[in-house]
Coordinates of C-alpha atoms in Angstrom, one line a residue:
M1 CA 112.7 121.0 77.2
P2 CA 115.4 119.2 79.6
A3 CA 118.9 119.3 78.8
S4 CA 119.0 115.4 78.4
T5 CA 116.2 115.6 75.8
M6 CA 117.2 115.4 71.9
R7 CA 114.4 115.8 69.4
T8 CA 113.5 116.5 65.9
V9 CA 110.2 118.2 65.2
N10 CA 108.4 118.2 62.1
L11 CA 105.7 121.0 61.2
V12 CA 103.1 120.4 58.6
V13 CA 101.1 123.3 57.6
A14 CA 97.3 121.7 56.7
L15 CA 95.0 124.5 55.4
A16 CA 91.3 123.4 54.9
L17 CA 89.8 124.1 51.8
S18 CA 86.4 122.6 51.7
V19 CA 83.9 121.7 54.5
S20 CA 84.6 118.3 52.9
G21 CA 87.5 117.9 54.9
A22 CA 90.4 118.8 52.3
G23 CA 93.6 119.8 53.1
V24 CA 97.0 120.9 51.3
L25 CA 100.5 120.6 52.2
A26 CA 102.0 124.1 52.7
G27 CA 105.3 125.1 53.4
C28 CA 107.3 128.1 53.3
G29 CA 111.3 126.7 53.9
T30 CA 112.9 125.2 56.5
E31 CA 114.2 126.7 59.6
K32 CA 116.8 125.3 62.0
A33 CA 117.7 126.3 65.6
T34 CA 120.5 124.7 67.8
G35 CA 120.4 125.1 71.6
N36 CA 121.4 123.5 74.5
D37 CA 118.8 121.1 74.5
G38 CA 119.7 119.7 71.1
E39 CA 118.2 120.4 67.6
V40 CA 114.8 121.6 66.4
H41 CA 113.8 121.2 63.0
R42 CA 111.0 123.5 62.0
T43 CA 109.5 123.3 58.4
G44 CA 106.6 125.6 57.6
S45 CA 106.1 129.6 58.6
L46 CA 104.4 128.9 62.2
P47 CA 105.2 132.1 64.5
A48 CA 107.8 131.4 67.0
H49 CA 105.7 132.0 69.9
V50 CA 103.1 129.3 68.7
A51 CA 105.8 127.1 67.9
D52 CA 107.1 127.6 71.3
R53 CA 103.3 127.1 72.6
A54 CA 103.3 123.5 70.8
L55 CA 106.5 122.7 72.3
R56 CA 106.0 123.3 75.7
V57 CA 102.9 121.1 75.4
A58 CA 105.1 118.5 74.0
D59 CA 107.7 118.3 76.9
A60 CA 105.0 118.7 79.7
W61 CA 103.3 115.6 78.3
D62 CA 106.8 113.6 78.0
D63 CA 107.3 111.5 80.4
S64 CA 104.8 112.5 82.6
E65 CA 102.2 111.1 85.2
A66 CA 99.3 112.1 83.4
A67 CA 100.7 110.3 79.8
A68 CA 101.1 107.4 82.0
M69 CA 97.6 107.2 83.1
W70 CA 96.5 108.1 79.4
R71 CA 98.5 104.5 78.2
K72 CA 96.6 102.6 80.4
G73 CA 93.1 104.4 80.0
Y74 CA 90.0 103.4 77.4
Y75 CA 89.9 106.6 74.9
P76 CA 88.1 105.6 72.0
M77 CA 89.1 107.4 68.8
G78 CA 86.7 106.0 66.6
E79 CA 82.9 105.7 66.4
V80 CA 81.2 103.8 69.7
I81 CA 77.9 103.5 67.6
Q82 CA 77.8 101.4 65.0
P83 CA 74.9 101.3 63.0
P84 CA 73.6 98.0 60.0
Q85 CA 76.0 98.9 57.4
D86 CA 72.8 98.3 54.7
L87 CA 70.7 101.0 56.1
H88 CA 68.2 102.6 53.9
H89 CA 68.3 106.4 53.0
D90 CA 65.3 107.4 55.7
D91 CA 66.7 105.3 58.0
M92 CA 70.5 106.9 57.5
H93 CA 69.0 110.2 58.1
A94 CA 66.9 109.2 61.4
Y95 CA 70.1 107.5 62.7
E96 CA 72.0 110.6 62.0
T97 CA 69.5 112.9 63.7
G98 CA 69.0 110.7 66.5
N99 CA 65.4 109.9 65.8
F100 CA 64.6 106.3 67.4
D101 CA 61.4 104.6 68.9
L102 CA 61.5 102.1 71.8
A103 CA 59.0 99.2 70.4
G104 CA 60.2 96.5 72.9
D105 CA 61.3 95.8 76.7
L106 CA 65.3 96.3 77.1
P107 CA 67.2 94.1 79.4
P108 CA 67.4 94.2 83.1
A109 CA 70.4 95.8 85.0
P110 CA 73.6 94.1 83.6
P111 CA 76.7 92.5 85.3
K112 CA 78.5 95.5 87.1
V113 CA 81.5 95.5 85.1
G114 CA 82.8 94.6 81.5
R115 CA 86.3 94.3 80.4
A116 CA 88.1 96.2 77.0
T117 CA 90.6 93.8 75.5
W118 CA 93.4 95.4 73.2
E119 CA 94.8 93.7 69.8
S120 CA 98.3 94.8 70.9
G121 CA 98.0 93.1 74.3
G122 CA 96.9 94.2 77.7
S123 CA 93.0 94.4 78.9
L124 CA 91.3 96.7 81.1
T125 CA 88.0 96.4 83.4
L126 CA 85.1 99.2 83.4
P127 CA 81.8 99.9 84.4
L128 CA 79.1 98.4 82.1
V129 CA 76.3 101.6 80.9
D130 CA 72.8 100.5 81.7
P131 CA 71.0 99.4 78.8
Q132 CA 68.0 102.2 79.3
K133 CA 70.9 105.2 79.5
A134 CA 72.5 103.5 76.3
Y135 CA 69.5 103.8 74.6
Q136 CA 68.5 107.3 75.6
A137 CA 72.4 108.5 74.9
T138 CA 71.5 106.9 70.8
D139 CA 67.8 108.7 71.2
R140 CA 68.5 112.2 71.3
A141 CA 65.7 113.8 69.1
S142 CA 62.5 113.8 68.8
S143 CA 62.1 115.6 65.0
P144 CA 59.9 115.5 62.3
G145 CA 60.9 113.0 59.6
P146 CA 62.0 109.2 59.5
R147 CA 62.4 107.5 62.7
L148 CA 64.2 104.1 63.5
V149 CA 62.2 101.4 66.0
V150 CA 63.8 99.4 68.6
T151 CA 62.7 96.4 69.2
G152 CA 65.0 95.0 72.1
A153 CA 68.6 94.6 72.9
K154 CA 71.3 91.9 74.3
L155 CA 75.0 92.3 75.8
G156 CA 77.6 91.6 72.7
A157 CA 80.7 93.0 71.7
M158 CA 82.2 95.5 68.9
T159 CA 85.7 97.0 67.6
V160 CA 86.8 100.2 68.2
A161 CA 89.5 102.4 67.9
T162 CA 91.2 103.9 70.6
S163 CA 94.5 105.6 71.5
R164 CA 95.9 102.3 72.2
G165 CA 94.8 101.0 69.0
P166 CA 92.0 98.5 68.2
A167 CA 89.9 97.2 71.3
T168 CA 87.2 94.8 71.6
V169 CA 84.4 96.2 74.3
P170 CA 81.4 95.0 75.8
A171 CA 78.3 96.2 73.5
W172 CA 74.7 96.7 73.6
L173 CA 73.2 95.2 70.4
F174 CA 69.9 97.0 69.8
T175 CA 67.5 95.0 67.4
L176 CA 66.2 97.5 64.5
Q177 CA 62.5 96.7 62.8
G178 CA 63.7 95.6 59.4
Y179 CA 66.6 94.5 59.6
A180 CA 69.0 91.6 60.3
T181 CA 72.1 93.2 62.0
P182 CA 71.7 95.4 65.0
L183 CA 73.1 98.5 66.1
R184 CA 75.5 98.4 67.8
R185 CA 76.7 100.8 71.0
A186 CA 79.7 100.4 73.2
A187 CA 78.7 99.3 76.6
V188 CA 81.5 101.3 78.3
N189 CA 82.3 104.9 78.8
P190 CA 86.1 106.5 78.1
S191 CA 88.3 106.1 81.3
K192 CA 88.2 109.6 82.9
L193 CA 91.0 112.0 81.5
P194 CA 94.2 112.7 83.6
H195 CA 94.5 116.5 84.7
P196 CA 96.6 118.3 81.9
P197 CA 100.4 118.8 83.1
I198 CA 100.1 122.1 81.1
E199 CA 97.6 125.1 81.6
P200 CA 95.3 126.4 78.3
A201 CA 96.7 129.0 76.3
R202 CA 95.2 132.3 77.5
G203 CA 94.8 135.6 76.5
V204 CA 95.6 134.3 73.0
P205 CA 93.0 135.7 69.7
T206 CA 91.3 132.5 67.6
D207 CA 93.3 134.2 64.3
V208 CA 96.6 133.1 66.3
L209 CA 95.8 129.9 68.3
A210 CA 92.2 128.4 68.9
P211 CA 90.9 124.9 70.4
L212 CA 90.2 122.1 67.8
G213 CA 86.7 120.8 67.7
G214 CA 87.6 117.3 68.0
L215 CA 88.8 114.7 66.0
S216 CA 87.1 112.9 62.8
K217 CA 89.1 110.4 61.9
V218 CA 93.0 108.9 61.9
A219 CA 93.6 107.3 58.6
A220 CA 93.8 103.5 57.9
D221 CA 97.9 103.8 57.8
G222 CA 98.3 106.2 60.5
R223 CA 99.6 109.2 57.6
S224 CA 97.4 112.2 58.2
V225 CA 94.9 113.0 60.7
T226 CA 91.3 114.6 59.9
V227 CA 89.8 117.3 62.8
V228 CA 87.2 119.5 63.3
A229 CA 88.7 123.0 62.6
T230 CA 86.4 125.8 64.3
H231 CA 85.8 129.2 62.7
G232 CA 83.6 132.1 61.9
S233 CA 81.0 133.2 59.4
C234 CA 83.4 136.3 58.4
D235 CA 87.2 134.8 57.7
N236 CA 88.4 132.2 55.3
G237 CA 88.2 129.3 57.7
P238 CA 90.2 127.5 59.5
A239 CA 94.6 126.2 59.3
V240 CA 95.5 123.5 61.5
E241 CA 99.6 122.9 62.1
A242 CA 101.3 119.4 63.0
L243 CA 104.4 119.6 65.2
E244 CA 105.7 115.8 65.3
A245 CA 107.3 114.6 68.5
G246 CA 108.6 111.0 69.5
D247 CA 105.6 110.5 71.9
S248 CA 102.9 112.8 70.8
V249 CA 101.8 115.0 67.7
V250 CA 100.8 118.4 69.2
L251 CA 97.7 120.2 66.6
S252 CA 97.8 124.0 66.6
A253 CA 94.9 125.6 65.0
S254 CA 93.9 128.9 64.0
V255 CA 91.6 131.5 61.6
V256 CA 92.6 132.4 58.6
G257 CA 91.7 136.0 57.2
S258 CA 88.7 138.0 57.1
K259 CA 85.3 138.9 55.3
D260 CA 83.6 142.2 54.9
G261 CA 79.7 142.0 55.6
I262 CA 77.5 141.3 58.2
C263 CA 79.1 138.4 60.7
T264 CA 76.5 136.2 62.4
S265 CA 77.9 135.1 66.0
E266 CA 77.6 131.2 65.3
M267 CA 80.3 128.8 65.4
L268 CA 81.1 126.7 62.1
G269 CA 83.0 123.4 61.9
R270 CA 85.3 122.6 59.0
K271 CA 87.0 119.4 58.5
V272 CA 91.0 119.7 57.9
T273 CA 93.3 116.9 56.7
I274 CA 96.6 117.0 57.9
H275 CA 99.4 114.5 57.0
L276 CA 102.0 113.6 58.6
K277 CA 105.8 112.5 58.4
R278 CA 105.5 108.9 60.1
P279 CA 102.4 107.5 61.1
V280 CA 100.9 108.5 64.6
G281 CA 100.9 105.2 65.9
E282 CA 100.3 105.5 69.7
R283 CA 101.5 108.9 70.2
M284 CA 99.2 111.0 71.8
L285 CA 97.2 113.9 69.7
L286 CA 97.2 117.1 71.5
D287 CA 95.6 120.3 71.3
A288 CA 98.4 123.3 71.8
S289 CA 95.6 125.7 72.5
T290 CA 93.8 123.7 75.4
G291 CA 97.2 121.6 76.3
R292 CA 94.9 118.4 76.5
P293 CA 94.2 115.2 74.1
V294 CA 91.9 115.9 71.0
P295 CA 88.8 114.3 71.9
Y296 CA 87.0 112.3 69.1
T297 CA 83.4 113.6 67.9
E298 CA 81.2 112.5 64.8
W299 CA 80.7 116.5 64.5
P300 CA 78.3 117.5 63.8
R301 CA 76.2 115.0 65.3
T302 CA 77.3 114.7 68.4
S303 CA 79.7 116.9 70.7
P304 CA 83.0 115.2 71.4
S305 CA 82.9 111.6 72.8
W306 CA 85.2 112.2 76.1
S307 CA 86.5 115.8 77.2

């Protein structure tokens, strides 16, 4: 860290206990180290080299050009597609699997740009997504079972949770057969990610440091975050640790333990909830393994919304 920087860092360890995403706080004492760069308070039992990696990621982003670009962009941290709240059971299954049929005409090409406007102030002009492309991104499966029928669409708006707080963005409102309220899908794509100011960690075993699968939820009060952590079929599941800094929260994922028996090669995902010392606010959520912001994901239905 630069000599001029003084930072208090809280490290919280959350172990995944179930696929539903329950997590517990764990800690094994407090270690205090003092150096030329000030004091670092470390809570938990994180290996020193992993803690050092997390600190280097936080420092690389601190006051960087990439961080400045991030704070000016549009990066969803919540769902960019919102179905009617009264979806029936079978129709909810169709929505989650992406089973749709188009039984009407979609609007012609829209205006070229739209505007995202933040509740906290500020706005950003973004290219509008063609309604046909927005529909195709929603209708992503042709599996047997119930299907939702889209009969038309019009341009409207929706509120999306973003890295800069709630924003109102243009949205395609798709009319669904049998429903009075539409399915909303954001009509703008996320901003291009800035080039990260630090390279990914290389040559590190996943039981020490692994990439995260994505961000699933930020609590309404900002005091906890739920992420998807990946693991294999012959281990005891993932663990995620959070290193809290002034401008960022760096998440370090790893795989715990091992099991005997036949192991398949599939990659599994488990939701892990990490409780923080103070609300996330506008701090960046960073992945210690990749050195990049953690993308929002609707796992297991879709891949991360941006990467």
